[in-house]
Amino acid sequence: MTTKPLPLTPELQAYIVAHGSPPDEIIRDLAEETRAVLPAHAEMQVAPEQAAFLTFLTRLLGVRQAVEVGTFTGLSSLAIARGLPEDGRLTCFDISEEFTGIARSYWQRAGVAEKIELRIGPAAETLRELPHERHLDFAFIDADKVGYPVYWAELVPRMRAGGVIAVDNTLRAGRVLAPRDEADRAIAAFNDEVLADVRVDAVLLPLADGVTLARVR
């Protein structure tokens, strides 16, 4: 059974954003500063509808312990932290002091800085410092695409039963159908890996550039 996909025009995307927890002043300022200061990297920032989705999902799942791999200038971490309860905690992993410096200022402005711990270094190494027991409620992966299988391998065993992993950019602007570069090929292979992983139930949503949600059994 197939259905015709809905074409997402810029006008329709703007409507979706406006009718689903539209960005407040802090999020708008963060997006604007990222575009102004880091124009060559601004596309690494999650879409505004993704930010709203992450806050909603974090609240819906009752997340208390969360992890983010790939923080950039902090929009996704800000969104996740806003969905946490007062005693909730988010551990962020990134390699850039420059990018996350912007993130820190907006965490402070939004009043969520005390919920967030930032660890700088290669996530393939720093993730191994997390406790080995199944304690995480939620994880968000949005870092270098070739590293996704490594991050997945470190996170799945640390997720509690019923915990959810969200993975960004799993459609690669449609190029998973015809990969053009190493990152495209890595994501196409990763999507197959998730599909075959008997430890999770997963869906791939056409949200922004594709978001995979995997519930750990």
XYZ file of N, CA and C in Angstrom:
651
model
N 0.847 -1.189 0.000
C 0.000 0.000 0.000
C 0.883 1.239 0.000
N 0.615 2.155 -0.888
C 1.379 3.401 -0.945
C 0.432 4.587 -0.913
N 0.931 5.681 -0.434
C 0.177 6.928 -0.452
C 1.055 8.007 -1.043
N 0.451 8.997 -1.652
C 1.204 10.080 -2.267
C 1.761 10.985 -1.174
N 3.086 11.229 -1.158
C 3.658 12.103 -0.128
C 3.220 13.541 -0.320
N 3.128 14.250 0.794
C 2.737 15.655 0.757
C 3.954 16.518 0.445
N 3.923 17.300 -0.627
C 5.073 18.161 -0.932
C 5.205 19.265 0.112
N 6.391 19.361 0.733
C 6.607 20.337 1.793
C 7.236 21.589 1.191
N 6.413 22.519 0.788
C 6.889 23.786 0.256
C 7.365 24.685 1.406
N 8.156 25.720 1.111
C 8.546 26.652 2.178
C 7.350 27.266 2.888
N 6.289 27.532 2.147
C 5.093 28.121 2.745
C 4.418 27.139 3.698
N 4.373 25.866 3.300
C 3.753 24.861 4.158
C 4.607 24.596 5.388
N 5.938 24.619 5.222
C 6.806 24.446 6.383
C 6.613 25.592 7.375
N 6.504 26.817 6.874
C 6.273 27.966 7.751
C 4.958 27.810 8.503
N 3.943 27.281 7.836
C 2.647 27.043 8.477
C 2.785 26.004 9.589
N 3.535 24.930 9.306
C 3.750 23.878 10.305
C 4.436 24.438 11.537
N 5.480 25.251 11.322
C 6.209 25.842 12.434
C 5.311 26.760 13.241
N 4.523 27.567 12.548
C 3.662 28.538 13.222
C 2.542 27.875 14.017
N 2.166 26.658 13.631
C 1.056 25.980 14.298
C 1.510 24.806 15.169
N 2.775 24.778 15.537
C 3.269 23.717 16.402
C 4.345 24.222 17.329
N 3.958 24.877 18.409
C 4.916 25.456 19.354
C 5.946 26.316 18.622
N 5.522 27.437 18.068
C 6.432 28.289 17.289
C 7.604 28.777 18.133
N 8.748 29.039 17.495
C 9.954 29.459 18.226
C 9.724 30.731 19.025
N 10.252 30.748 20.256
C 10.188 31.961 21.052
C 11.399 32.842 20.737
N 11.534 33.941 21.458
C 12.604 34.899 21.169
C 13.991 34.285 21.322
N 14.173 33.429 22.325
C 15.481 32.825 22.555
C 15.872 31.945 21.385
N 14.971 31.105 20.934
C 15.261 30.222 19.800
C 15.496 31.035 18.529
N 14.695 32.060 18.316
C 14.892 32.898 17.123
C 16.254 33.575 17.160
N 16.638 34.093 18.329
C 17.931 34.771 18.447
C 19.084 33.788 18.240
N 18.953 32.583 18.772
C 19.998 31.574 18.606
C 20.153 31.204 17.133
N 19.049 30.979 16.454
C 19.113 30.644 15.030
C 19.738 31.783 14.231
N 19.367 33.013 14.561
C 19.896 34.174 13.847
C 21.393 34.337 14.094
N 21.819 34.181 15.340
C 23.246 34.310 15.645
C 24.054 33.215 14.954
N 23.529 32.014 14.930
C 24.222 30.920 14.258
C 24.406 31.217 12.778
N 23.370 31.718 12.137
C 23.479 32.065 10.713
C 24.462 33.206 10.494
N 24.491 34.166 11.415
C 25.354 35.331 11.246
C 26.819 35.019 11.529
N 27.072 34.240 12.571
C 28.439 33.977 13.006
C 29.054 32.787 12.275
N 28.229 31.813 11.951
C 28.730 30.578 11.327
C 27.949 30.254 10.053
N 27.963 31.145 9.074
C 27.139 30.940 7.884
C 27.475 29.659 7.126
N 28.725 29.245 7.152
C 29.129 28.045 6.422
C 28.666 26.763 7.107
N 28.280 26.879 8.377
C 27.883 25.697 9.145
C 26.427 25.745 9.618
N 25.715 26.801 9.298
C 24.382 27.014 9.860
C 23.413 25.875 9.552
N 23.638 25.186 8.445
C 22.737 24.095 8.093
C 22.845 22.916 9.054
N 23.861 22.922 9.910
C 23.998 21.864 10.911
C 22.971 22.009 12.041
N 22.366 23.167 12.149
C 21.375 23.405 13.197
C 20.074 22.686 12.867
N 19.422 22.119 13.890
C 18.149 21.444 13.649
C 17.096 22.453 13.208
N 16.112 21.980 12.479
C 15.024 22.837 12.015
C 14.139 23.233 13.197
N 13.448 24.369 13.104
C 12.604 24.807 14.230
C 11.516 23.809 14.597
N 10.959 23.127 13.590
C 9.934 22.133 13.913
C 10.546 20.931 14.631
N 11.813 20.642 14.366
C 12.497 19.586 15.103
C 12.702 19.974 16.562
N 13.058 21.223 16.795
C 13.248 21.689 18.172
C 11.958 21.525 18.970
N 10.845 21.930 18.380
C 9.552 21.775 19.053
C 9.241 20.302 19.294
N 9.566 19.463 18.319
C 9.322 18.027 18.441
C 10.159 17.430 19.567
N 11.420 17.844 19.689
C 12.291 17.300 20.738
C 11.789 17.667 22.129
N 11.338 18.896 22.309
C 10.775 19.287 23.606
C 9.521 18.482 23.913
N 8.652 18.368 22.939
C 7.410 17.611 23.101
C 7.703 16.148 23.427
N 8.625 15.545 22.675
C 8.941 14.130 22.877
C 9.565 13.886 24.247
N 10.453 14.773 24.665
C 11.098 14.631 25.972
C 10.066 14.669 27.088
N 9.125 15.589 26.984
C 8.052 15.665 27.988
C 7.142 14.450 27.919
N 6.798 14.037 26.716
C 5.889 12.902 26.534
C 6.460 11.630 27.141
N 7.767 11.428 26.986
C 8.414 10.221 27.483
C 8.747 10.289 28.971
N 8.606 11.465 29.564
C 8.971 11.613 30.969
C 10.459 11.432 31.191
N 11.254 11.963 30.285
C 12.708 11.764 30.329
C 13.321 12.447 31.547
N 14.239 11.718 32.190
C 14.989 12.280 33.308
C 16.495 12.257 33.034
N 16.949 11.249 32.307
C 18.364 11.126 31.960
C 18.492 11.078 30.438
N 19.149 12.078 29.858
C 19.252 12.178 28.403
C 20.697 12.411 27.982
N 20.981 12.053 26.740
C 22.299 12.244 26.138
C 22.114 12.829 24.753
N 23.026 13.729 24.394
C 23.045 14.264 23.036
C 24.452 14.105 22.472
N 24.553 13.576 21.267
C 25.833 13.452 20.577
C 25.816 14.422 19.394
N 26.568 15.500 19.506
C 26.591 16.531 18.482
C 25.739 17.715 18.895
N 26.346 18.703 19.512
C 25.595 19.809 20.117
C 25.577 21.059 19.253
N 26.651 21.318 18.511
C 26.780 22.496 17.661
C 26.525 23.752 18.503
N 25.614 24.638 18.085
C 25.381 25.874 18.841
C 24.228 25.760 19.838
N 23.690 24.561 20.008
C 22.846 24.321 21.165
C 21.341 24.330 21.011
N 20.817 24.415 19.785
C 19.361 24.474 19.663
C 18.701 23.175 20.100
N 19.227 22.036 19.660
C 18.604 20.762 20.034
C 18.748 20.489 21.524
N 19.904 20.808 22.090
C 20.086 20.588 23.531
C 19.185 21.507 24.349
N 19.029 22.737 23.897
C 18.106 23.665 24.547
C 16.688 23.106 24.523
N 16.299 22.564 23.375
C 14.952 22.008 23.241
C 14.751 20.812 24.161
N 15.740 19.919 24.210
C 15.632 18.743 25.073
C 15.593 19.159 26.540
N 16.481 20.067 26.940
C 16.541 20.501 28.339
C 15.237 21.144 28.785
N 14.588 21.858 27.886
C 13.301 22.477 28.232
C 12.221 21.434 28.503
N 12.386 20.243 27.974
C 11.406 19.197 28.212
C 11.677 18.364 29.448
N 12.827 18.578 30.077
C 13.188 17.811 31.270
C 12.536 18.389 32.523
N 12.283 17.546 33.525
C 11.833 18.073 34.818
C 12.979 18.800 35.508
N 12.712 19.416 36.637
C 13.731 20.197 37.330
C 14.958 19.367 37.693
N 14.750 18.102 38.017
C 15.877 17.255 38.393
C 16.386 16.429 37.219
N 15.922 16.712 36.008
C 16.390 16.002 34.828
C 17.785 16.464 34.430
N 18.501 15.606 33.735
C 19.870 15.916 33.341
C 20.127 15.501 31.896
N 20.845 16.365 31.186
C 21.248 16.115 29.806
C 22.773 16.194 29.725
N 23.393 15.152 29.199
C 24.830 15.152 28.975
C 25.077 15.319 27.485
N 25.818 16.380 27.127
C 26.090 16.692 25.723
C 27.532 16.347 25.371
N 27.717 15.774 24.193
C 29.036 15.405 23.709
C 29.316 16.143 22.399
N 30.424 16.874 22.357
C 30.800 17.604 21.153
C 32.317 17.770 21.151
N 32.864 18.191 20.001
C 34.307 18.362 19.903
C 34.719 19.823 19.786
N 33.752 20.745 19.687
C 34.087 22.140 19.403
C 33.797 23.065 20.576
N 34.823 23.682 21.107
C 34.645 24.717 22.121
C 34.015 25.966 21.495
N 34.364 26.255 20.235
C 33.838 27.447 19.562
C 32.320 27.369 19.403
N 31.843 26.294 18.815
C 30.409 26.166 18.573
C 29.625 26.095 19.879
N 30.114 25.278 20.816
C 29.380 25.095 22.068
C 29.484 26.308 22.982
N 30.422 27.214 22.702
C 30.458 28.470 23.440
C 29.192 29.267 23.231
N 28.683 29.256 22.005
C 27.402 29.894 21.723
C 26.295 29.166 22.464
N 26.354 27.847 22.447
C 25.330 27.047 23.131
C 25.248 27.394 24.613
N 26.399 27.495 25.260
C 26.414 27.775 26.694
C 25.695 29.084 27.028
N 25.899 30.103 26.211
C 25.286 31.398 26.501
C 23.762 31.319 26.405
N 23.269 30.523 25.474
C 21.813 30.408 25.334
C 21.216 29.459 26.364
N 21.979 28.478 26.817
C 21.498 27.655 27.936
C 21.303 28.523 29.171
N 22.250 29.404 29.407
C 22.142 30.319 30.546
C 20.927 31.223 30.384
N 20.781 31.790 29.225
C 19.668 32.721 28.982
C 18.316 32.035 29.151
N 18.235 30.769 28.748
C 16.972 30.031 28.835
C 16.738 29.438 30.220
N 17.718 29.533 31.105
C 17.556 29.010 32.453
C 17.645 27.499 32.554
N 18.359 26.856 31.618
C 18.473 25.395 31.644
C 19.916 24.927 31.825
N 20.850 25.856 32.019
C 22.269 25.498 32.077
C 22.564 24.488 33.179
N 21.866 24.573 34.306
C 22.135 23.665 35.423
C 21.705 22.228 35.133
N 20.900 22.050 34.100
C 20.469 20.700 33.727
C 21.440 20.028 32.770
N 22.396 20.798 32.228
C 23.227 20.307 31.126
C 24.688 20.178 31.539
N 25.270 19.044 31.211
C 26.713 18.838 31.349
C 27.298 18.670 29.953
N 28.304 19.456 29.626
C 28.955 19.394 28.320
C 30.310 18.708 28.455
N 30.545 17.704 27.625
C 31.822 17.002 27.607
C 32.455 17.181 26.230
N 33.633 17.786 26.210
C 34.330 18.062 24.961
C 35.335 16.952 24.672
N 35.271 16.423 23.454
C 36.187 15.368 23.038
C 35.507 14.464 22.044
N 36.238 13.586 21.382
C 35.633 12.654 20.422
C 34.596 11.766 21.102
N 33.376 11.815 20.623
C 32.296 11.074 21.287
C 32.524 9.575 21.273
N 33.236 9.082 20.272
C 33.539 7.655 20.235
C 34.312 7.231 21.480
N 35.030 8.175 22.086
C 35.784 7.888 23.302
C 35.024 8.315 24.556
N 34.470 9.525 24.544
C 33.851 10.051 25.758
C 32.546 9.341 26.116
N 31.841 8.791 25.129
C 30.626 8.033 25.440
C 30.942 6.819 26.314
N 32.129 6.285 26.166
C 32.507 5.097 26.931
C 32.668 5.397 28.419
N 32.723 6.686 28.761
C 32.841 7.073 30.162
C 31.498 7.022 30.895
N 30.401 6.890 30.154
C 29.086 6.799 30.784
C 28.956 5.479 31.539
N 28.129 5.463 32.595
C 27.879 4.194 33.286
C 27.381 3.134 32.310
N 27.751 1.899 32.543
C 27.406 0.827 31.610
C 25.989 0.288 31.811
N 25.404 0.552 32.967
C 24.071 0.011 33.201
C 23.019 0.723 32.326
N 21.863 0.112 32.204
C 20.787 0.659 31.374
C 20.081 1.770 32.165
N 20.487 3.006 31.922
C 19.975 4.111 32.738
C 19.441 5.285 31.931
N 19.674 5.313 30.637
C 19.275 6.471 29.833
C 17.827 6.337 29.345
N 17.108 7.444 29.422
C 15.725 7.484 28.941
C 15.638 7.940 27.484
N 16.593 8.785 27.083
C 16.516 9.386 25.753
C 17.908 9.743 25.266
N 18.131 9.558 23.973
C 19.391 9.971 23.357
C 19.094 10.578 21.992
N 19.862 11.601 21.641
C 19.727 12.253 20.340
C 21.083 12.248 19.663
N 21.148 11.668 18.470
C 22.392 11.580 17.710
C 22.306 12.517 16.514
N 23.242 13.463 16.449
C 23.281 14.418 15.336
C 24.708 14.932 15.182
N 25.635 14.010 14.914
C 27.046 14.378 14.800
C 27.561 13.912 13.436
N 28.855 13.645 13.336
C 29.411 13.201 12.057
C 28.759 11.884 11.654
N 28.337 11.810 10.408
C 27.493 10.704 9.956
C 28.240 9.372 9.932
N 29.525 9.407 9.618
C 30.304 8.170 9.583
C 30.393 7.546 10.970
N 30.295 8.357 12.012
C 30.398 7.860 13.369
C 29.114 7.293 13.946
N 28.010 7.396 13.228
C 26.725 6.938 13.772
C 26.745 5.501 14.297
N 27.302 4.534 13.569
C 27.296 3.162 14.104
C 28.031 3.029 15.438
N 29.099 3.807 15.619
C 29.841 3.762 16.883
C 28.989 4.318 18.013
N 28.340 5.450 17.771
C 27.500 6.064 18.806
C 26.329 5.144 19.147
N 25.754 4.554 18.131
C 24.650 3.609 18.323
C 25.107 2.435 19.200
N 26.271 1.901 18.884
C 26.786 0.747 19.633
C 27.028 1.085 21.095
N 27.435 2.306 21.380
C 27.674 2.711 22.762
C 26.380 3.019 23.509
N 25.381 3.538 22.801
C 24.168 4.019 23.467
C 23.113 2.946 23.693
N 22.887 2.085 22.718
C 21.795 1.108 22.853
C 21.912 0.289 24.141
N 23.082 -0.237 24.498
C 23.159 -1.026 25.737
C 22.954 -0.208 27.005
N 23.028 1.111 26.898
C 22.875 1.975 28.071
C 21.454 2.534 28.198
N 20.576 2.212 27.248
C 19.197 2.686 27.294
C 18.345 1.745 28.138
N 17.511 2.322 28.972
C 16.581 1.484 29.728
C 15.547 0.890 28.781
N 14.875 -0.160 29.205
C 13.795 -0.721 28.401
C 12.710 0.347 28.205
N 12.342 0.594 26.989
C 11.374 1.646 26.687
C 12.015 2.983 26.382
N 13.327 3.092 26.567
C 14.027 4.320 26.222
C 14.054 4.532 24.720
N 14.218 5.767 24.313
C 14.134 6.120 22.897
C 15.411 6.812 22.436
N 15.888 6.400 21.257
C 16.993 7.078 20.586
C 16.441 7.763 19.346
N 16.714 9.055 19.202
C 16.347 9.811 18.009
C 17.621 10.097 17.222
N 17.584 9.855 15.931
C 18.762 10.020 15.083
C 18.415 10.963 13.942
N 19.203 12.005 13.776
C 18.909 13.030 12.771
C 19.595 12.740 11.441
N 19.050 13.345 10.380
C 19.629 13.311 9.028
C 19.652 11.915 8.417
N 18.660 11.114 8.706
C 18.661 9.747 8.195
C 18.048 9.626 6.803
N 17.722 10.738 6.174
C 17.305 10.723 4.765
C 18.331 11.401 3.856
N 19.194 12.241 4.432
C 20.251 12.903 3.665
C 19.697 13.576 2.408
N 18.605 14.355 2.589
C 17.976 15.066 1.471
C 17.581 14.115 0.345
N 17.247 12.891 0.715
C 16.835 11.890 -0.269
C 17.974 11.100 -0.873
N 19.204 11.440 -0.530
C 20.348 10.794 -1.178
C 20.624 9.388 -0.647
N 19.880 8.943 0.366
C 20.020 7.542 0.784
C 19.620 6.602 -0.345
N 18.812 7.093 -1.295
C 18.407 6.275 -2.441
C 19.514 6.151 -3.472
N 20.371 7.142 -3.543
C 21.496 7.143 -4.481
C 22.657 7.903 -3.849
N 23.364 7.283 -2.927
C 24.436 7.972 -2.189
C 25.488 8.569 -3.103
N 25.922 9.792 -2.729
C 26.906 10.499 -3.547
C 28.276 10.592 -2.882
N 28.299 10.508 -1.558
C 29.570 10.656 -0.864
C 29.636 9.702 0.323
N 30.723 9.798 1.077
C 30.934 8.886 2.193
C 29.848 9.002 3.258
N 29.423 10.246 3.545
C 28.393 10.445 4.556
C 27.061 9.834 4.118
N 26.712 10.012 2.851
C 25.479 9.411 2.322
C 25.531 7.890 2.458
N 26.649 7.310 2.053
C 26.786 5.852 2.123
C 26.744 5.363 3.571
N 27.340 6.149 4.471
C 27.337 5.767 5.888
C 25.922 5.743 6.448
N 25.123 6.755 6.093
C 23.750 6.804 6.605
C 22.902 5.698 5.993
N 23.062 5.432 4.709
C 22.298 4.343 4.090
C 22.610 3.017 4.771
N 23.892 2.781 5.069
C 24.276 1.553 5.760
C 23.756 1.547 7.192
N 23.803 2.706 7.846
C 23.307 2.799 9.219
C 21.810 2.501 9.272
N 21.049 3.024 8.328
C 19.600 2.767 8.305
C 19.325 1.268 8.186
N 20.117 0.580 7.381
C 19.964 -0.874 7.272
C 20.314 -1.558 8.585
N 21.333 -1.050 9.262
C 21.740 -1.616 10.547
C 20.632 -1.487 11.586
N 20.010 -0.311 11.649
C 18.919 -0.097 12.609
C 17.752 -1.024 12.287
N 17.436 -1.155 11.008
C 16.328 -2.018 10.599
C 16.539 -3.456 11.035
N 17.790 -3.900 11.025
C 18.107 -5.288 11.355
C 18.370 -5.513 12.844
N 18.401 -4.444 13.638
C 18.743 -4.552 15.060
C 17.546 -5.055 15.857
N 17.631 -6.276 16.358
C 16.508 -6.897 17.064
C 16.308 -6.314 18.456
N 17.210 -5.444 18.898
C 17.075 -4.842 20.227
C 16.116 -3.666 20.244
N 15.689 -3.199 19.064
C 14.871 -1.990 18.995
C 13.693 -2.174 18.049
N 12.681 -1.335 18.270
C 11.609 -1.113 17.291
C 11.812 0.297 16.764
N 11.837 0.468 15.452
C 12.214 1.763 14.893
C 11.265 2.209 13.789
N 11.137 3.521 13.681
C 10.415 4.142 12.563
C 11.283 5.274 12.031
N 11.182 5.536 10.747
C 11.917 6.631 10.116
C 10.891 7.661 9.668
N 10.957 8.851 10.267
C 9.974 9.896 10.003
C 10.524 10.916 8.997
N 9.700 11.370 8.055
C 10.133 12.404 7.105
C 10.038 13.795 7.714
N 10.656 13.972 8.868
C 10.682 15.253 9.573
C 12.004 15.931 9.261
N 11.943 17.136 8.691
C 13.151 17.858 8.275
C 13.963 16.953 7.334
N 15.196 16.596 7.722
C 16.047 15.765 6.862
C 15.976 14.289 7.238
N 14.898 13.907 7.898
C 14.717 12.532 8.313
C 15.148 12.306 9.740
N 14.236 11.794 10.564
C 14.525 11.484 11.962
C 14.097 10.053 12.229
N 15.033 9.244 12.651
C 14.728 7.874 13.061
C 14.465 7.849 14.554
N 13.356 7.225 14.951
C 13.052 7.008 16.356
C 13.125 5.510 16.633
N 13.930 5.149 17.615
C 14.095 3.738 17.963
C 13.792 3.542 19.439
N 12.838 2.678 19.716
C 12.483 2.326 21.085
C 13.197 1.049 21.462
N 13.978 1.110 22.542
C 14.777 -0.034 22.970
C 13.898 -1.006 23.733
N 13.981 -2.249 23.393
C 13.151 -3.289 24.010
C 13.653 -3.650 25.414
